[in-house]
């Protein structure tokens, strides 16, 4: 399956994501080696090519997630009822330190497989559990073993950034493992506390020295604020490559600084809605003209696909627009955020954030990271009237039929190709066993089930006979 030199996706509805937001019906996409060779009608299949019938399907570029803590996928779903408070206690103070290199490997492996399955062909692994270089080697071993495109955003929440970025073994790791492979990018990942002494300065200098971008959780309620942005700006560390994650509780001053220096914001709407970093900021970002990409943050809470990110981002933006209009006794008659915009953020937006104009579109000559959404057995697959709306609101990961990364077929006919899911499962089970066993059952259960605050039920001025009688019985 992976030996095809050419792949022809025949007769699909193609979203080229070339900036025009056009829709090409009954169109072929030809991939040769690692590139998109042609997009057009009636293209001839080269000898020996894999021909995929894309009729009734949507062909689009692979999606790009610019912020995912892949190691945490080993604990999928555990934190469903968390806020940031429980998250910080778990990963920063207590149990994040229990992750061994093999646990990072297990989480990264499963996350990388999960991404491919959902048509997410590029993931920034915001890897802040790298307590030692052995952990970092394990992270990269996992990323290299799965045929997705990854950017290792190296981080270590257990040490100040100046300390771990200054360690000789860190430099040695960069020299050994970051070799310019097109499928493995590199960034530094750390947060800026806002301490006026700006202790993160040496870490920014390391990034500058290495010539790599910095990604940082900015505008996280209770954790990072305008002070961090101001310090970065005053010291000249805000660049076009900087990715600000969340940026959800910042004032206009910070947005002005981000816009003026050309960086982008990674919006994690599902995360911001549950965890409490601030309201998903697309409404504010729009007003400042800042480029956007999408991310899903961590599978410890949320789903690892960008369909849900697109859907929830549209919902949050529109919900806020209606709510603020209603507060002024006004009516929103036209939504500001459109379906084609979130599809663009999930593809071209991510590529722009990563400085990769060869990704995120189906332009001829670009890298062949391609997704076919097609599910003939699904009643949700037709009629296909509004393809951008279909991707954002109708499609889901089970509809991802075929995925190519760098021209290689990694999923076909709804099945992952050459992926050992059984061994990924065994590894994650052994990580869960380790964490659960080390913490003890009681701490494990309490971590998963935070206390629910008491709700005061308001007095109701209305009465209803049957209801009251039922209520009397209850009390
Ligand atoms: Zn995050």
Tab-separated table of C-alpha atoms and ligand atoms in Angstrom:
chain	number	residue	atom	x	y	z
A	1	UNK	CA	0.000	0.000	0.000
A	2	UNK	CA	2.758	2.448	0.843
A	3	UNK	CA	4.786	1.623	-2.201
A	4	UNK	CA	2.634	3.565	-4.651
A	5	UNK	CA	4.657	6.239	-6.390
A	6	UNK	CA	1.455	7.868	-7.598
A	7	UNK	CA	-2.058	8.198	-6.210
A	8	UNK	CA	-5.013	9.537	-8.178
A	9	UNK	CA	-8.088	10.655	-6.246
A	10	UNK	CA	-10.734	10.550	-8.941
A	11	UNK	CA	-13.873	12.680	-9.301
A	12	UNK	CA	-14.252	14.251	-5.869
A	13	UNK	CA	-15.446	17.624	-4.663
A	14	UNK	CA	-12.118	19.348	-4.117
A	15	UNK	CA	-11.486	22.144	-1.629
A	16	UNK	CA	-8.102	23.388	-2.862
A	17	UNK	CA	-7.684	25.890	0.030
A	18	UNK	CA	-5.691	28.129	-2.273
A	19	UNK	CA	-6.959	31.320	-0.684
A	20	UNK	CA	-9.967	31.625	-2.985
A	21	UNK	CA	-12.278	29.339	-0.969
A	22	UNK	CA	-13.372	27.807	-4.225
A	23	UNK	CA	-15.100	24.460	-4.682
A	24	UNK	CA	-14.109	22.228	-7.624
A	25	UNK	CA	-16.698	19.568	-8.404
A	26	UNK	CA	-15.947	16.296	-10.213
A	27	UNK	CA	-12.229	16.991	-9.982
A	28	UNK	CA	-9.175	14.757	-9.762
A	29	UNK	CA	-6.134	15.207	-7.556
A	30	UNK	CA	-2.944	13.514	-8.709
A	31	UNK	CA	-0.124	12.882	-6.266
A	32	UNK	CA	3.308	11.841	-7.464
A	33	UNK	CA	5.965	11.025	-4.882
A	34	UNK	CA	5.595	13.541	-2.042
A	35	UNK	CA	3.917	16.291	-4.098
A	36	UNK	CA	0.558	17.310	-5.501
A	37	UNK	CA	1.304	16.907	-9.210
A	38	UNK	CA	-1.992	18.139	-10.669
A	39	UNK	CA	-5.554	19.154	-9.832
A	40	UNK	CA	-7.994	18.975	-12.745
A	41	UNK	CA	-10.511	17.002	-14.759
A	42	UNK	CA	-9.919	13.732	-16.547
A	43	UNK	CA	-6.320	13.354	-15.379
A	44	UNK	CA	-4.598	10.217	-16.588
A	45	UNK	CA	-3.463	7.736	-13.970
A	46	UNK	CA	0.268	7.013	-14.245
A	47	UNK	CA	1.198	3.360	-14.634
A	48	UNK	CA	0.844	1.487	-11.352
A	49	UNK	CA	-0.914	4.359	-9.596
A	50	UNK	CA	-3.382	3.732	-6.798
A	51	UNK	CA	-6.686	5.094	-8.097
A	52	UNK	CA	-9.147	6.088	-5.378
A	53	UNK	CA	-12.775	6.699	-6.315
A	54	UNK	CA	-13.527	10.032	-4.644
A	55	UNK	CA	-17.040	10.344	-6.100
A	56	UNK	CA	-19.482	11.788	-3.542
A	57	UNK	CA	-16.527	12.639	-1.311
A	58	UNK	CA	-14.638	15.793	-0.347
A	59	UNK	CA	-10.909	16.054	-1.052
A	60	UNK	CA	-9.062	18.621	1.043
A	61	UNK	CA	-5.599	19.240	2.459
A	62	UNK	CA	-4.600	17.411	5.622
A	63	UNK	CA	-5.576	19.282	8.757
A	64	UNK	CA	-3.003	20.907	11.018
A	65	UNK	CA	-3.181	21.041	14.813
A	66	UNK	CA	-0.819	23.679	16.235
A	67	UNK	CA	-1.004	22.697	19.925
A	68	UNK	CA	-1.518	19.222	21.300
A	69	UNK	CA	0.020	17.730	24.435
A	70	UNK	CA	0.409	14.329	22.838
A	71	UNK	CA	1.930	12.631	25.881
A	72	UNK	CA	-1.332	13.140	27.773
A	73	UNK	CA	-3.247	10.973	25.319
A	74	UNK	CA	-2.106	8.071	27.506
A	75	UNK	CA	-4.840	9.245	29.894
A	76	UNK	CA	-7.567	9.822	27.333
A	77	UNK	CA	-10.790	11.133	28.797
A	78	UNK	CA	-9.623	11.014	32.429
A	79	UNK	CA	-10.072	14.757	32.979
A	80	UNK	CA	-13.496	15.144	31.359
A	81	UNK	CA	-14.795	17.081	34.379
A	82	UNK	CA	-11.661	19.088	35.139
A	83	UNK	CA	-11.044	22.815	35.142
A	84	UNK	CA	-7.508	24.202	34.774
A	85	UNK	CA	-7.236	23.925	38.563
A	86	UNK	CA	-7.376	20.119	38.541
A	87	UNK	CA	-5.219	20.013	35.415
A	88	UNK	CA	-2.441	22.054	37.004
A	89	UNK	CA	-2.461	19.984	40.182
A	90	UNK	CA	-2.368	16.770	38.201
A	91	UNK	CA	0.341	17.499	35.652
A	92	UNK	CA	2.369	20.280	37.195
A	93	UNK	CA	2.477	19.344	40.847
A	94	UNK	CA	1.719	15.693	41.366
A	95	UNK	CA	1.239	13.051	38.809
A	96	UNK	CA	2.829	14.464	35.667
A	97	UNK	CA	6.136	13.672	37.363
A	98	UNK	CA	5.266	9.976	37.379
A	99	UNK	CA	5.501	9.743	33.593
A	100	UNK	CA	8.514	7.684	32.586
A	101	UNK	CA	10.062	7.877	29.120
A	102	UNK	CA	8.037	4.825	28.063
A	103	UNK	CA	4.842	6.593	29.173
A	104	UNK	CA	5.659	9.620	27.020
A	105	UNK	CA	6.299	7.165	24.191
A	106	UNK	CA	2.949	5.439	24.745
A	107	UNK	CA	1.002	8.710	24.824
A	108	UNK	CA	2.747	10.150	21.778
A	109	UNK	CA	2.286	6.959	19.779
A	110	UNK	CA	-1.436	6.796	20.402
A	111	UNK	CA	-1.854	10.534	19.773
A	112	UNK	CA	0.029	10.301	16.476
A	113	UNK	CA	-2.113	7.381	15.309
A	114	UNK	CA	-5.285	9.127	16.414
A	115	UNK	CA	-4.342	12.239	14.445
A	116	UNK	CA	-3.806	10.310	11.197
A	117	UNK	CA	-7.084	8.480	11.637
A	118	UNK	CA	-8.900	11.831	11.854
A	119	UNK	CA	-7.150	13.379	8.850
A	120	UNK	CA	-4.868	15.553	10.979
A	121	UNK	CA	-1.636	15.185	9.058
A	122	UNK	CA	0.477	17.704	10.998
A	123	UNK	CA	0.550	18.020	14.777
A	124	UNK	CA	2.598	20.361	16.943
A	125	UNK	CA	3.467	18.139	19.889
A	126	UNK	CA	3.424	20.706	22.736
A	127	UNK	CA	5.556	18.367	24.784
A	128	UNK	CA	5.947	19.913	28.221
A	129	UNK	CA	6.411	16.645	30.098
A	130	UNK	CA	10.056	16.237	29.067
A	131	UNK	CA	11.598	16.058	32.541
A	132	UNK	CA	14.774	14.510	31.158
A	133	UNK	CA	16.358	14.143	27.757
A	134	UNK	CA	15.469	10.439	27.944
A	135	UNK	CA	11.845	11.547	27.941
A	136	UNK	CA	12.546	13.714	24.882
A	137	UNK	CA	14.227	10.851	23.050
A	138	UNK	CA	11.179	8.699	23.779
A	139	UNK	CA	8.877	11.436	22.432
A	140	UNK	CA	10.814	11.664	19.164
A	141	UNK	CA	11.138	7.883	18.850
A	142	UNK	CA	7.333	7.698	18.930
A	143	UNK	CA	6.815	10.580	16.481
A	144	UNK	CA	9.301	9.094	14.021
A	145	UNK	CA	7.708	5.651	14.159
A	146	UNK	CA	4.289	6.904	13.003
A	147	UNK	CA	4.085	8.312	9.454
A	148	UNK	CA	2.573	11.691	10.336
A	149	UNK	CA	4.120	15.146	10.087
A	150	UNK	CA	5.100	16.458	13.518
A	151	UNK	CA	6.674	19.462	15.142
A	152	UNK	CA	8.264	18.690	18.492
A	153	UNK	CA	7.662	21.730	20.705
A	154	UNK	CA	10.118	20.839	23.441
A	155	UNK	CA	9.076	21.795	26.970
A	156	UNK	CA	9.597	20.841	30.608
A	157	UNK	CA	7.137	22.139	33.178
A	158	UNK	CA	9.200	20.744	36.029
A	159	UNK	CA	12.048	23.250	35.534
A	160	UNK	CA	12.323	26.973	34.741
A	161	UNK	CA	12.804	27.421	30.967
A	162	UNK	CA	16.193	29.102	31.465
A	163	UNK	CA	17.409	25.993	33.242
A	164	UNK	CA	16.426	23.224	30.837
A	165	UNK	CA	17.181	25.205	27.681
A	166	UNK	CA	20.638	25.968	29.093
A	167	UNK	CA	21.524	22.363	29.855
A	168	UNK	CA	24.290	20.818	27.705
A	169	UNK	CA	22.266	17.619	27.294
A	170	UNK	CA	19.443	19.663	25.773
A	171	UNK	CA	21.822	21.077	23.139
A	172	UNK	CA	23.144	17.607	22.556
A	173	UNK	CA	19.581	16.338	22.030
A	174	UNK	CA	18.902	19.059	19.455
A	175	UNK	CA	22.082	18.173	17.586
A	176	UNK	CA	21.346	14.454	17.670
A	177	UNK	CA	17.639	14.376	16.913
A	178	UNK	CA	16.655	17.532	15.035
A	179	UNK	CA	18.320	16.941	11.717
A	180	UNK	CA	16.196	18.906	9.284
A	181	UNK	CA	13.911	15.975	8.417
A	182	UNK	CA	10.924	17.454	6.603
A	183	UNK	CA	8.548	15.364	8.736
A	184	UNK	CA	9.948	16.551	12.074
A	185	UNK	CA	10.004	20.251	12.913
A	186	UNK	CA	11.172	21.813	16.145
A	187	UNK	CA	10.057	24.613	18.469
A	188	UNK	CA	10.581	25.594	22.096
A	189	UNK	CA	7.508	25.473	24.325
A	190	UNK	CA	7.358	27.459	27.553
A	191	UNK	CA	5.162	29.993	29.282
A	192	UNK	CA	6.006	33.543	30.393
A	193	UNK	CA	4.965	34.207	33.957
A	194	UNK	CA	5.031	38.006	33.833
A	195	UNK	CA	7.676	38.223	36.559
A	196	UNK	CA	9.207	41.707	35.995
A	197	UNK	CA	12.705	40.159	36.177
A	198	UNK	CA	11.772	38.259	32.951
A	199	UNK	CA	13.501	34.996	33.946
A	200	UNK	CA	12.483	33.445	30.600
A	201	UNK	CA	14.878	35.740	28.715
A	202	UNK	CA	17.742	33.187	28.437
A	203	UNK	CA	15.309	30.607	27.003
A	204	UNK	CA	14.217	33.073	24.308
A	205	UNK	CA	17.889	33.676	23.554
A	206	UNK	CA	18.429	29.936	23.118
A	207	UNK	CA	15.504	29.830	20.662
A	208	UNK	CA	16.956	32.757	18.738
A	209	UNK	CA	20.372	31.140	18.743
A	210	UNK	CA	18.930	27.854	17.429
A	211	UNK	CA	16.771	29.745	14.943
A	212	UNK	CA	13.575	28.042	16.121
A	213	UNK	CA	10.167	29.478	17.036
A	214	UNK	CA	8.742	29.735	20.532
A	215	UNK	CA	5.196	28.661	21.343
A	216	UNK	CA	3.673	29.890	24.578
A	217	UNK	CA	0.392	29.616	26.485
A	218	UNK	CA	-0.592	33.300	26.590
A	219	UNK	CA	-3.670	34.947	28.054
A	220	UNK	CA	-4.559	32.011	30.298
A	221	UNK	CA	-6.763	33.264	33.113
A	222	UNK	CA	-4.921	33.073	36.430
A	223	UNK	CA	-1.658	31.929	34.837
A	224	UNK	CA	-0.337	34.166	32.051
A	225	UNK	CA	-1.351	37.739	31.284
A	226	UNK	CA	-0.581	40.948	29.403
A	227	UNK	CA	2.609	41.294	31.471
A	228	UNK	CA	4.200	38.320	29.723
A	229	UNK	CA	3.323	39.674	26.283
A	230	UNK	CA	4.653	43.117	27.179
A	231	UNK	CA	7.962	41.657	28.431
A	232	UNK	CA	8.375	39.548	25.293
A	233	UNK	CA	7.671	42.608	23.145
A	234	UNK	CA	9.939	44.979	25.043
A	235	UNK	CA	12.817	42.502	24.750
A	236	UNK	CA	12.261	41.902	21.044
A	237	UNK	CA	11.180	38.268	21.299
A	238	UNK	CA	7.824	38.513	19.523
A	239	UNK	CA	8.317	37.301	15.953
A	240	UNK	CA	6.249	36.171	12.980
A	241	UNK	CA	6.945	32.576	14.001
A	242	UNK	CA	5.682	32.933	17.575
A	243	UNK	CA	2.510	30.947	18.272
A	244	UNK	CA	0.403	32.253	21.144
A	245	UNK	CA	-1.811	29.486	22.455
A	246	UNK	CA	-5.292	30.458	23.710
A	247	UNK	CA	-4.637	34.242	24.021
A	248	UNK	CA	-8.082	34.266	25.585
A	249	UNK	CA	-7.831	36.726	28.485
A	250	UNK	CA	-5.688	39.513	27.050
A	251	UNK	CA	-6.452	43.200	26.639
A	252	UNK	CA	-6.357	45.102	23.360
A	253	UNK	CA	-2.798	46.197	24.141
A	254	UNK	CA	-1.513	42.606	23.872
A	255	UNK	CA	-3.492	41.934	20.698
A	256	UNK	CA	-1.979	45.109	19.195
A	257	UNK	CA	1.524	43.854	20.032
A	258	UNK	CA	0.804	40.407	18.532
A	259	UNK	CA	-0.707	41.936	15.380
A	260	UNK	CA	2.187	44.365	14.965
A	261	UNK	CA	4.844	41.646	15.222
A	262	UNK	CA	3.099	39.191	12.902
A	263	UNK	CA	2.645	36.166	15.173
A	264	UNK	CA	-0.419	33.938	15.201
A	265	UNK	CA	-2.873	32.608	17.752
A	266	UNK	CA	-3.717	28.945	18.227
A	267	UNK	CA	-7.350	28.813	19.315
A	268	UNK	CA	-8.357	25.717	21.334
A	269	UNK	CA	-12.052	26.367	21.653
A	270	UNK	CA	-13.061	23.109	23.316
A	271	UNK	CA	-10.328	23.707	25.860
A	272	UNK	CA	-11.114	27.348	26.536
A	273	UNK	CA	-14.794	26.546	27.014
A	274	UNK	CA	-14.227	23.884	29.693
A	275	UNK	CA	-10.923	24.668	31.326
A	276	UNK	CA	-11.361	28.414	31.787
A	277	UNK	CA	-8.449	30.139	30.034
A	278	UNK	CA	-10.914	32.804	28.870
A	279	UNK	CA	-13.663	33.038	26.258
A	280	UNK	CA	-12.536	31.534	22.927
A	281	UNK	CA	-11.029	34.665	21.411
A	282	UNK	CA	-11.882	34.498	17.691
A	283	UNK	CA	-14.211	37.519	18.090
A	284	UNK	CA	-11.346	39.626	19.485
A	285	UNK	CA	-8.724	38.248	17.110
A	286	UNK	CA	-10.952	39.121	14.157
A	287	UNK	CA	-11.060	42.732	15.297
A	288	UNK	CA	-7.253	42.871	15.361
A	289	UNK	CA	-6.557	41.018	12.108
A	290	UNK	CA	-4.334	38.390	13.748
A	291	UNK	CA	-3.792	35.072	11.898
A	292	UNK	CA	-5.485	32.043	13.474
A	293	UNK	CA	-4.847	28.315	13.592
A	294	UNK	CA	-6.800	25.661	15.472
A	295	UNK	CA	-5.817	23.138	18.101
A	296	UNK	CA	-7.416	20.706	20.475
A	297	UNK	CA	-4.907	20.893	23.356
A	298	UNK	CA	-5.196	17.490	25.031
A	299	UNK	CA	-7.119	14.244	24.755
A	300	UNK	CA	-7.147	14.042	28.550
A	301	UNK	CA	-10.356	16.066	28.168
A	302	UNK	CA	-11.353	16.432	24.516
A	303	UNK	CA	-11.505	14.732	21.180
A	304	UNK	CA	-8.382	14.679	19.054
A	305	UNK	CA	-9.905	15.705	15.762
A	306	UNK	CA	-10.285	19.077	14.147
A	307	UNK	CA	-13.881	18.493	13.061
A	308	UNK	CA	-14.886	19.147	16.641
A	309	UNK	CA	-12.498	22.116	16.812
A	310	UNK	CA	-14.083	23.687	13.718
A	311	UNK	CA	-17.601	23.005	14.942
A	312	UNK	CA	-17.113	24.297	18.449
A	313	UNK	CA	-15.217	27.372	17.230
A	314	UNK	CA	-18.127	28.350	15.001
A	315	UNK	CA	-20.526	27.733	17.869
A	316	UNK	CA	-18.580	29.740	20.434
A	317	UNK	CA	-18.055	32.703	18.109
A	318	UNK	CA	-21.689	32.841	17.032
A	319	UNK	CA	-22.980	32.243	20.531
A	320	UNK	CA	-21.035	35.203	21.857
A	321	UNK	CA	-22.100	37.394	18.955
A	322	UNK	CA	-25.785	36.669	19.628
A	323	UNK	CA	-25.402	37.046	23.393
A	324	UNK	CA	-23.714	40.425	23.217
A	325	UNK	CA	-26.257	41.667	20.665
A	326	UNK	CA	-29.152	40.555	22.858
A	327	UNK	CA	-27.630	42.431	25.790
A	328	UNK	CA	-28.007	45.578	23.635
A	329	UNK	CA	-31.532	44.508	22.629
A	330	UNK	CA	-30.246	43.933	19.099
A	331	UNK	CA	-30.489	41.022	16.646
A	332	UNK	CA	-27.626	39.450	14.725
A	333	UNK	CA	-28.919	38.914	11.212
A	334	UNK	CA	-25.631	37.765	9.604
A	335	UNK	CA	-22.986	35.593	11.286
A	336	UNK	CA	-19.488	37.053	11.173
A	337	UNK	CA	-17.687	33.719	11.313
A	338	UNK	CA	-18.313	31.411	8.358
A	339	UNK	CA	-17.774	27.700	7.814
A	340	UNK	CA	-15.199	28.250	5.076
A	341	UNK	CA	-13.177	30.383	7.505
A	342	UNK	CA	-12.797	27.607	10.090
A	343	UNK	CA	-11.872	25.092	7.380
A	344	UNK	CA	-9.208	27.552	6.290
A	345	UNK	CA	-7.932	27.926	9.880
A	346	UNK	CA	-7.734	24.117	10.198
A	347	UNK	CA	-5.572	23.885	7.059
A	348	UNK	CA	-3.914	27.014	5.628
A	349	UNK	CA	-4.032	28.746	9.000
A	350	UNK	CA	-1.941	26.024	10.592
A	351	UNK	CA	0.477	25.985	7.664
A	352	UNK	CA	0.961	29.758	7.906
A	353	UNK	CA	1.515	29.549	11.659
A	354	UNK	CA	4.256	26.980	11.057
A	355	UNK	CA	5.833	28.975	8.230
A	356	UNK	CA	5.066	26.145	5.772
A	357	UNK	CA	3.481	27.559	2.602
A	358	UNK	CA	3.937	24.107	1.036
A	359	UNK	CA	1.345	22.661	3.437
A	360	UNK	CA	-2.342	23.364	4.086
A	361	UNK	CA	-3.482	23.576	0.463
A	362	UNK	CA	-3.759	21.390	-2.622
A	363	UNK	CA	-1.679	23.723	-4.756
A	364	UNK	CA	0.293	21.993	-7.489
A	365	UNK	CA	3.842	21.444	-6.301
A	366	UNK	CA	2.890	21.549	-2.632
A	367	UNK	CA	3.414	18.688	-0.226
A	368	UNK	CA	0.904	15.883	-0.679
A	369	UNK	CA	-0.835	15.843	2.698
A	370	UNK	CA	-4.340	14.991	1.522
A	371	UNK	CA	-7.611	13.883	3.097
A	372	UNK	CA	-10.608	12.268	1.414
A	373	UNK	CA	-13.840	12.558	3.409
A	374	UNK	CA	-16.241	9.983	2.018
A	375	UNK	CA	-18.569	7.520	3.624
A	376	UNK	CA	-21.016	5.860	1.235
A	377	UNK	CA	-22.650	3.979	4.113
A	378	UNK	CA	-23.491	7.154	6.000
A	379	UNK	CA	-26.854	8.945	5.650
A	380	UNK	CA	-24.957	12.110	6.601
A	381	UNK	CA	-22.836	12.008	3.446
A	382	UNK	CA	-25.526	13.461	1.160
A	383	UNK	CA	-26.768	15.736	-0.238
A	384	UNK	CA	-23.449	17.499	-0.488
A	385	UNK	CA	-24.688	21.039	-1.078
A	386	UNK	CA	-22.287	23.202	0.904
A	387	UNK	CA	-18.936	21.420	1.161
A	388	UNK	CA	-17.368	23.856	3.664
A	389	UNK	CA	-20.436	23.620	5.873
A	390	UNK	CA	-20.347	19.850	5.417
A	391	UNK	CA	-16.771	19.633	6.691
A	392	UNK	CA	-17.437	21.939	9.631
A	393	UNK	CA	-20.828	20.711	10.827
A	394	UNK	CA	-21.609	17.309	9.273
A	395	UNK	CA	-18.396	15.319	8.911
A	396	UNK	CA	-16.616	13.392	11.627
A	397	UNK	CA	-13.523	11.229	11.966
A	398	UNK	CA	-15.384	8.057	10.921
A	399	UNK	CA	-15.969	9.696	7.534
A	400	UNK	CA	-12.239	10.030	6.862
A	401	UNK	CA	-11.778	7.534	4.042
A	402	UNK	CA	-8.220	8.084	2.832
A	403	UNK	CA	-5.279	10.063	4.206
A	404	UNK	CA	-1.921	10.795	2.587
A	405	UNK	CA	1.077	12.277	4.363
A	406	UNK	CA	3.999	13.348	2.217
A	407	UNK	CA	2.451	11.299	-0.603
A	408	UNK	CA	2.287	8.131	1.489
A	409	UNK	CA	-1.069	6.428	1.993
A	410	UNK	CA	-1.524	6.137	5.780
A	411	UNK	CA	-5.271	5.455	5.818
A	412	UNK	CA	-7.356	3.887	3.076
A	413	UNK	CA	-10.934	2.621	2.882
A	414	UNK	CA	-11.418	3.835	6.489
A	415	UNK	CA	-8.549	1.640	7.723
A	416	UNK	CA	-5.166	2.768	8.985
A	417	UNK	CA	-2.338	1.308	6.915
A	418	UNK	CA	0.583	-0.509	8.568
A	419	UNK	CA	-0.290	0.753	12.035
A	420	UNK	CA	0.101	-1.570	14.988
A	421	UNK	CA	-2.826	-0.467	17.117
A	422	UNK	CA	-2.605	-3.544	19.325
A	423	UNK	CA	0.873	-2.735	20.518
A	424	UNK	CA	-0.120	0.932	21.014
A	425	UNK	CA	-2.971	-0.311	23.199
A	426	UNK	CA	-0.701	-2.577	25.245
A	427	UNK	CA	1.737	0.282	25.865
A	428	UNK	CA	-0.987	2.677	27.003
A	429	UNK	CA	-2.511	0.014	29.249
A	430	UNK	CA	0.835	-0.462	30.913
A	431	UNK	CA	1.174	3.317	31.448
A	432	UNK	CA	-2.290	3.482	33.011
A	433	UNK	CA	-1.409	0.526	35.228
A	434	UNK	CA	1.802	2.275	36.317
A	435	UNK	CA	0.110	5.594	37.114
A	436	UNK	CA	-2.853	4.023	38.847
A	437	UNK	CA	-0.699	1.636	40.839
A	438	UNK	CA	1.785	4.306	41.923
A	439	UNK	CA	-0.890	6.793	42.964
A	440	UNK	CA	-3.220	4.335	44.606
A	441	UNK	CA	-6.858	3.745	43.756
A	442	UNK	CA	-8.188	6.465	46.046
A	443	UNK	CA	-6.055	9.272	44.563
A	444	UNK	CA	-6.793	7.950	41.072
A	445	UNK	CA	-10.556	8.124	41.618
A	446	UNK	CA	-10.428	11.532	43.324
A	447	UNK	CA	-8.312	12.897	40.471
A	448	UNK	CA	-10.889	11.778	37.935
A	449	UNK	CA	-13.941	12.936	39.897
A	450	UNK	CA	-13.506	16.457	41.270
A	451	UNK	CA	-16.054	17.697	43.833
A	452	UNK	CA	-19.158	19.324	42.398
A	453	UNK	CA	-19.936	22.780	43.860
A	454	UNK	CA	-23.303	23.029	45.575
A	455	UNK	CA	-26.042	24.586	43.483
A	456	UNK	CA	-28.602	26.767	45.240
A	457	UNK	CA	-31.957	26.223	43.579
A	458	UNK	CA	-33.805	29.529	43.435
A	459	UNK	CA	-37.228	29.944	44.979
A	460	UNK	CA	-39.902	29.603	42.320
A	461	UNK	CA	-42.777	32.137	42.526
A	462	UNK	CA	-45.043	29.827	40.462
A	463	UNK	CA	-46.828	26.744	41.703
A	464	UNK	CA	-48.308	23.804	39.900
A	465	UNK	CA	-50.456	21.365	41.846
A	466	UNK	CA	-49.193	18.066	40.449
A	467	UNK	CA	-45.597	19.145	40.503
A	468	UNK	CA	-45.885	20.378	44.112
A	469	UNK	CA	-47.369	17.111	45.225
A	470	UNK	CA	-44.579	15.211	43.505
A	471	UNK	CA	-42.023	17.510	45.102
A	472	UNK	CA	-43.542	16.943	48.553
A	473	UNK	CA	-43.039	13.226	48.107
A	474	UNK	CA	-39.426	13.763	47.153
A	475	UNK	CA	-38.668	15.737	50.302
B	1	LIG	ZN1	-2.002	23.581	26.197
